[in-house]
């Protein structure tokens, strides 16, 4: 049979990097299977906008099934010049420190930092993923958020590197992450209070399903056990990492007949709520109540009295996350995919021995 002179549709070559396939389907064939036009497939392949989420998902699945992927031979230039920072919630002073760290690296690299948030969700929605593909950033840093397996694969198929900072849950083994020694921080804070002579120590932390919250409370429990103090579960409370949550729970704890003489707050913002509750109940800090926070935000040194707290190096953590994600984009593989930075206790004026 004579060979057809009909020209063959070439393999897909994206405008921002060569693409290869280990299958036999052309873009036209994938377009036919998806029920869309070839230009639509090309838009999805190159991460462009103006494609309906359901259509993008269908085309992405077909592309993956046919083995289309970007070549990994070298780092490609990101024309957008963006570094993306994604927050679980962008509503506290804690976020400002992380922004400072990421901005330090972005400025050095000539990149523009862009911010988004998941509005309290631990996993990002499909609309955010579509937006990332359109923005095509040099890297993505997720703060207390995570991606589904499918979303991770989708970003990987577009060579968009990502790093999780302070993960909400246990990250997968292949997910690079930056964290801090939350367990040790909780242990150190509680041990400090025990050494001052406190035995009824309350703890207020964040949601029970958040990794750092669980780790800090586990450290608290371990310190009590080591100190020979039986943990009273009525003094262990979960809430939000916000001032309002700290205030509400502290009011409950401090109004009890057998109130705690000290409170370990899960972060400095919660500790502000504890301060307010103590004032409303006529309790003096530290004469009547000792308080320890977590984070060492700049404002903690200006609280009245200055707050004893566990310092986690938020700026350093954000800088490390930014450098890690940019290295991944340059095909530089890290020696360790999970990095934990040390916490340290900063003793100020909010802690003292319990009243006689």
C-alpha positions as CSV (number, residue, x, y, z in Angstrom):
1,X,0.0,0.0,0.0
2,X,1.5,3.4,-1.0
3,X,2.4,5.7,1.9
4,X,0.0,8.6,2.5
5,X,1.3,12.0,1.6
6,X,-0.9,13.6,4.2
7,X,1.3,15.5,6.6
8,X,1.4,14.2,10.1
9,X,0.6,16.5,13.1
10,X,3.8,16.9,15.0
11,X,4.4,16.1,18.6
12,X,3.4,18.8,21.0
13,X,6.0,21.5,21.6
14,X,5.0,24.0,24.2
15,X,5.9,27.6,23.8
16,X,7.7,27.6,27.1
17,X,9.6,24.3,26.9
18,X,9.8,21.2,24.8
19,X,7.3,18.4,25.5
20,X,7.7,14.7,24.8
21,X,5.3,11.7,24.8
22,X,6.0,8.1,25.3
23,X,2.6,7.3,23.6
24,X,1.5,7.6,20.0
25,X,-1.4,10.1,20.3
26,X,-1.1,13.5,18.7
27,X,-2.7,16.6,20.1
28,X,-5.4,16.2,17.5
29,X,-6.2,12.7,18.7
30,X,-6.3,13.9,22.3
31,X,-8.5,16.8,21.3
32,X,-10.9,14.3,19.6
33,X,-11.0,12.1,22.7
34,X,-11.7,15.0,24.9
35,X,-14.3,16.5,22.6
36,X,-12.5,19.8,22.3
37,X,-10.4,21.7,19.8
38,X,-6.7,21.2,19.3
39,X,-6.0,24.8,20.4
40,X,-7.8,24.1,23.6
41,X,-5.5,21.1,24.2
42,X,-2.5,23.4,23.5
43,X,-3.8,26.0,26.1
44,X,-4.0,23.3,28.7
45,X,-0.6,21.9,27.8
46,X,1.0,25.3,28.2
47,X,-0.9,26.3,31.3
48,X,-2.9,29.2,29.7
49,X,-6.1,30.7,31.0
50,X,-9.6,30.7,29.5
51,X,-10.2,26.9,29.8
52,X,-13.1,25.7,31.9
53,X,-11.9,23.7,35.0
54,X,-13.8,20.6,34.0
55,X,-12.4,20.7,30.5
56,X,-8.9,21.3,31.8
57,X,-9.2,18.3,34.2
58,X,-10.4,16.0,31.3
59,X,-7.5,17.1,29.0
60,X,-4.9,16.9,31.7
61,X,-6.0,13.3,32.4
62,X,-5.7,12.4,28.8
63,X,-2.3,14.1,28.5
64,X,-1.0,12.2,31.5
65,X,-2.4,8.9,30.2
66,X,-0.6,9.4,26.9
67,X,2.7,10.2,28.7
68,X,3.1,13.9,27.8
69,X,5.5,15.6,30.1
70,X,8.1,18.3,30.1
71,X,11.7,17.4,29.5
72,X,13.7,17.5,32.7
73,X,17.1,18.2,31.1
74,X,17.5,21.7,32.4
75,X,15.7,24.5,34.2
76,X,13.5,26.7,32.1
77,X,13.1,30.4,32.4
78,X,9.9,31.6,34.0
79,X,8.7,34.6,32.0
80,X,6.2,35.5,34.8
81,X,9.0,36.2,37.3
82,X,6.7,35.3,40.2
83,X,7.2,33.5,43.5
84,X,3.9,32.4,45.0
85,X,3.1,32.3,48.7
86,X,-0.1,30.5,49.7
87,X,-1.5,30.9,53.2
88,X,-4.0,28.8,55.1
89,X,-5.3,32.1,56.6
90,X,-3.8,35.5,55.9
91,X,-5.1,37.3,58.9
92,X,-2.4,37.4,61.6
93,X,0.9,39.0,62.5
94,X,2.4,35.6,62.1
95,X,1.9,35.8,58.3
96,X,3.8,39.1,58.2
97,X,7.0,37.4,59.4
98,X,6.7,34.7,56.7
99,X,6.1,37.3,54.0
100,X,9.2,39.2,55.1
101,X,11.4,36.1,54.7
102,X,10.0,35.1,51.3
103,X,10.3,38.7,50.1
104,X,13.9,38.8,51.1
105,X,14.7,36.0,48.8
106,X,12.4,37.1,46.0
107,X,14.1,40.6,46.0
108,X,17.5,39.0,45.8
109,X,16.4,36.8,42.9
110,X,14.6,39.6,41.0
111,X,11.2,38.0,41.5
112,X,7.8,39.4,42.5
113,X,6.1,37.9,45.5
114,X,2.4,37.1,45.1
115,X,0.1,36.1,47.9
116,X,-3.0,33.9,48.0
117,X,-4.9,32.1,50.7
118,X,-7.0,28.9,51.0
119,X,-9.6,30.6,53.3
120,X,-9.0,28.2,56.1
121,X,-9.1,25.0,53.9
122,X,-6.2,22.6,54.4
123,X,-6.3,21.7,50.7
124,X,-6.3,24.0,47.7
125,X,-9.2,24.1,45.3
126,X,-9.1,23.4,41.6
127,X,-9.6,27.1,40.7
128,X,-6.3,27.9,42.6
129,X,-4.5,25.2,40.6
130,X,-5.8,26.6,37.4
131,X,-4.6,30.0,38.4
132,X,-1.1,28.7,39.2
133,X,-0.9,27.1,35.8
134,X,-1.8,30.4,34.2
135,X,0.6,32.4,36.3
136,X,3.4,29.9,35.8
137,X,5.4,31.0,38.9
138,X,9.0,30.1,39.5
139,X,7.8,28.2,42.6
140,X,5.0,27.8,45.1
141,X,5.3,27.9,48.9
142,X,2.3,26.5,50.8
143,X,1.9,27.6,54.4
144,X,-0.1,25.2,56.6
145,X,-1.8,23.9,53.4
146,X,-1.4,20.8,51.3
147,X,-2.1,19.5,47.8
148,X,-3.9,16.4,46.7
149,X,-1.9,13.7,44.9
150,X,-3.6,14.8,41.6
151,X,-2.7,18.4,42.2
152,X,0.9,17.5,42.9
153,X,1.1,15.5,39.8
154,X,-0.4,18.3,37.8
155,X,2.1,20.9,39.0
156,X,4.9,18.4,38.4
157,X,3.7,17.9,34.8
158,X,4.2,21.6,34.3
159,X,7.5,21.8,36.1
160,X,6.1,24.1,38.8
161,X,8.1,23.3,42.0
162,X,6.5,23.6,45.4
163,X,7.4,23.4,49.0
164,X,5.2,23.1,52.1
165,X,6.1,25.2,55.1
166,X,4.8,24.3,58.6
167,X,2.5,21.5,57.0
168,X,-0.9,21.0,58.5
169,X,-0.5,17.2,58.3
170,X,2.3,14.7,57.7
171,X,3.6,15.5,54.2
172,X,4.2,12.6,51.8
173,X,7.8,11.4,51.7
174,X,8.4,13.0,48.3
175,X,7.0,16.4,49.3
176,X,9.8,18.9,50.3
177,X,8.9,20.7,53.5
178,X,10.3,23.2,56.0
179,X,9.1,23.1,59.7
180,X,10.2,23.7,63.2
181,X,10.7,21.6,66.3
182,X,7.2,22.0,67.6
183,X,7.3,19.1,70.1
184,X,10.6,20.4,71.6
185,X,9.1,23.9,71.8
186,X,6.1,22.6,73.7
187,X,8.3,20.5,76.0
188,X,10.7,23.5,76.7
189,X,7.8,25.9,77.5
190,X,6.2,23.5,79.9
191,X,9.5,22.6,81.6
192,X,10.2,26.3,82.2
193,X,6.9,26.6,84.0
194,X,7.5,23.4,86.0
195,X,11.0,24.7,87.1
196,X,9.3,27.8,88.4
197,X,7.1,25.6,90.6
198,X,3.9,25.5,88.7
199,X,1.9,22.3,88.7
200,X,-1.5,23.3,87.3
201,X,-0.5,24.4,83.9
202,X,-3.2,25.0,81.2
203,X,-2.5,24.7,77.5
204,X,-4.4,26.4,74.7
205,X,-3.5,25.4,71.2
206,X,-4.9,25.4,67.6
207,X,-7.1,22.9,65.9
208,X,-6.6,19.3,67.0
209,X,-6.1,18.1,63.4
210,X,-3.2,20.5,62.7
211,X,0.2,18.9,63.0
212,X,2.0,21.7,64.8
213,X,-0.8,22.0,67.3
214,X,-0.7,18.3,68.1
215,X,3.1,18.3,68.4
216,X,3.2,21.2,70.8
217,X,0.6,19.6,73.1
218,X,2.5,16.3,72.9
219,X,5.6,18.1,74.1
220,X,3.6,19.7,76.9
221,X,2.3,16.3,78.0
222,X,5.8,14.8,77.8
223,X,7.2,17.6,80.1
224,X,4.5,17.0,82.7
225,X,5.2,13.3,82.7
226,X,9.0,13.8,83.0
227,X,8.3,16.2,85.9
228,X,6.1,13.7,87.7
229,X,2.9,15.7,87.2
230,X,-0.3,14.0,86.2
231,X,-1.8,15.7,83.1
232,X,-5.3,17.1,83.9
233,X,-7.1,16.8,80.6
234,X,-9.6,19.5,81.6
235,X,-6.6,22.0,81.3
236,X,-5.9,20.9,77.7
237,X,-7.9,22.9,75.2
238,X,-8.0,23.3,71.4
239,X,-9.3,26.3,69.6
240,X,-8.1,28.6,66.8
241,X,-4.7,30.3,66.5
242,X,-6.4,33.7,66.9
243,X,-6.7,36.2,69.7
244,X,-10.4,35.6,70.1
245,X,-9.9,31.9,70.6
246,X,-7.2,32.4,73.2
247,X,-9.4,34.9,75.0
248,X,-12.5,32.7,75.1
249,X,-10.8,29.6,76.3
250,X,-8.7,31.5,78.8
251,X,-11.9,33.0,80.3
252,X,-13.2,29.4,80.8
253,X,-9.9,28.1,82.4
254,X,-9.3,31.1,84.6
255,X,-12.9,31.4,85.9
256,X,-12.8,27.8,87.2
257,X,-12.5,27.3,91.0
258,X,-9.3,25.4,90.7
259,X,-7.8,27.5,88.0
260,X,-4.3,27.0,86.5
261,X,-1.5,29.2,87.8
262,X,0.1,29.2,84.4
263,X,-1.0,29.0,80.7
264,X,1.0,27.8,77.7
265,X,-0.5,29.4,74.6
266,X,-0.1,27.8,71.2
267,X,1.1,31.1,69.7
268,X,1.7,34.7,70.7
269,X,-1.6,35.8,69.2
270,X,-3.5,33.4,71.4
271,X,-1.4,34.7,74.4
272,X,-2.7,38.2,73.7
273,X,-6.2,36.8,74.3
274,X,-5.0,35.2,77.5
275,X,-3.7,38.6,78.7
276,X,-7.0,40.2,78.0
277,X,-8.9,37.5,79.9
278,X,-6.6,37.9,82.9
279,X,-7.2,41.6,83.0
280,X,-10.9,41.2,82.8
281,X,-10.8,38.7,85.8
282,X,-8.5,40.9,87.8
283,X,-5.5,38.6,87.6
284,X,-2.0,40.1,87.4
285,X,0.7,38.7,85.1
286,X,3.0,37.2,86.3
287,X,2.1,37.7,90.0
288,X,-1.2,35.7,89.7
289,X,-0.7,34.0,86.4
290,X,2.3,33.1,84.3
291,X,1.9,33.0,80.5
292,X,4.1,31.5,77.8
293,X,3.5,32.0,74.1
294,X,4.9,30.5,70.9
295,X,6.5,32.2,67.8
296,X,8.3,35.2,69.3
297,X,6.6,37.8,67.1
298,X,8.1,41.3,67.3
299,X,5.1,42.5,69.2
300,X,5.6,40.0,72.0
301,X,8.5,42.1,73.4
302,X,6.1,45.1,73.7
303,X,3.2,43.4,75.5
304,X,2.5,44.4,79.1
305,X,4.4,42.7,80.5
306,X,6.8,41.5,77.8
307,X,5.9,37.9,76.9
308,X,8.0,34.8,77.6
309,X,7.7,32.8,74.5
310,X,9.2,30.0,72.3
311,X,10.9,31.4,69.3
312,X,10.4,29.7,66.0
313,X,12.5,31.4,63.3
314,X,9.7,32.3,60.9
315,X,11.7,34.6,58.7
316,X,14.5,32.1,58.4
317,X,12.0,29.3,57.7
318,X,10.4,31.3,54.9
319,X,13.8,32.2,53.4
320,X,14.8,28.5,53.5
321,X,11.5,27.5,51.9
322,X,12.0,30.1,49.1
323,X,15.6,29.1,48.4
324,X,14.6,25.4,48.4
325,X,11.7,25.8,45.9
326,X,13.9,28.0,43.6
327,X,16.6,25.3,43.8
328,X,14.1,22.7,42.8
329,X,13.1,24.8,39.8
330,X,16.8,24.8,38.8
331,X,16.9,21.0,39.1
332,X,19.1,21.2,42.2
333,X,17.9,18.3,44.5
334,X,18.1,19.0,48.2
335,X,20.2,16.8,50.5
336,X,17.1,16.5,52.8
337,X,13.4,16.9,51.8
338,X,12.3,17.6,55.3
339,X,14.0,20.3,57.3
340,X,13.2,21.2,60.9
341,X,14.6,24.4,62.4
342,X,15.3,24.7,66.1
343,X,13.1,26.5,68.6
344,X,14.5,28.4,71.6
345,X,12.9,29.7,74.8
346,X,12.9,33.5,75.2
347,X,12.4,34.4,78.8
348,X,10.9,37.8,79.5
349,X,8.6,39.2,82.3
350,X,5.4,37.1,81.9
351,X,6.5,34.1,84.0
352,X,7.3,33.8,87.7
353,X,6.9,31.3,90.5
354,X,3.2,30.7,91.4
355,X,1.5,32.7,94.2
356,X,2.0,31.1,97.6
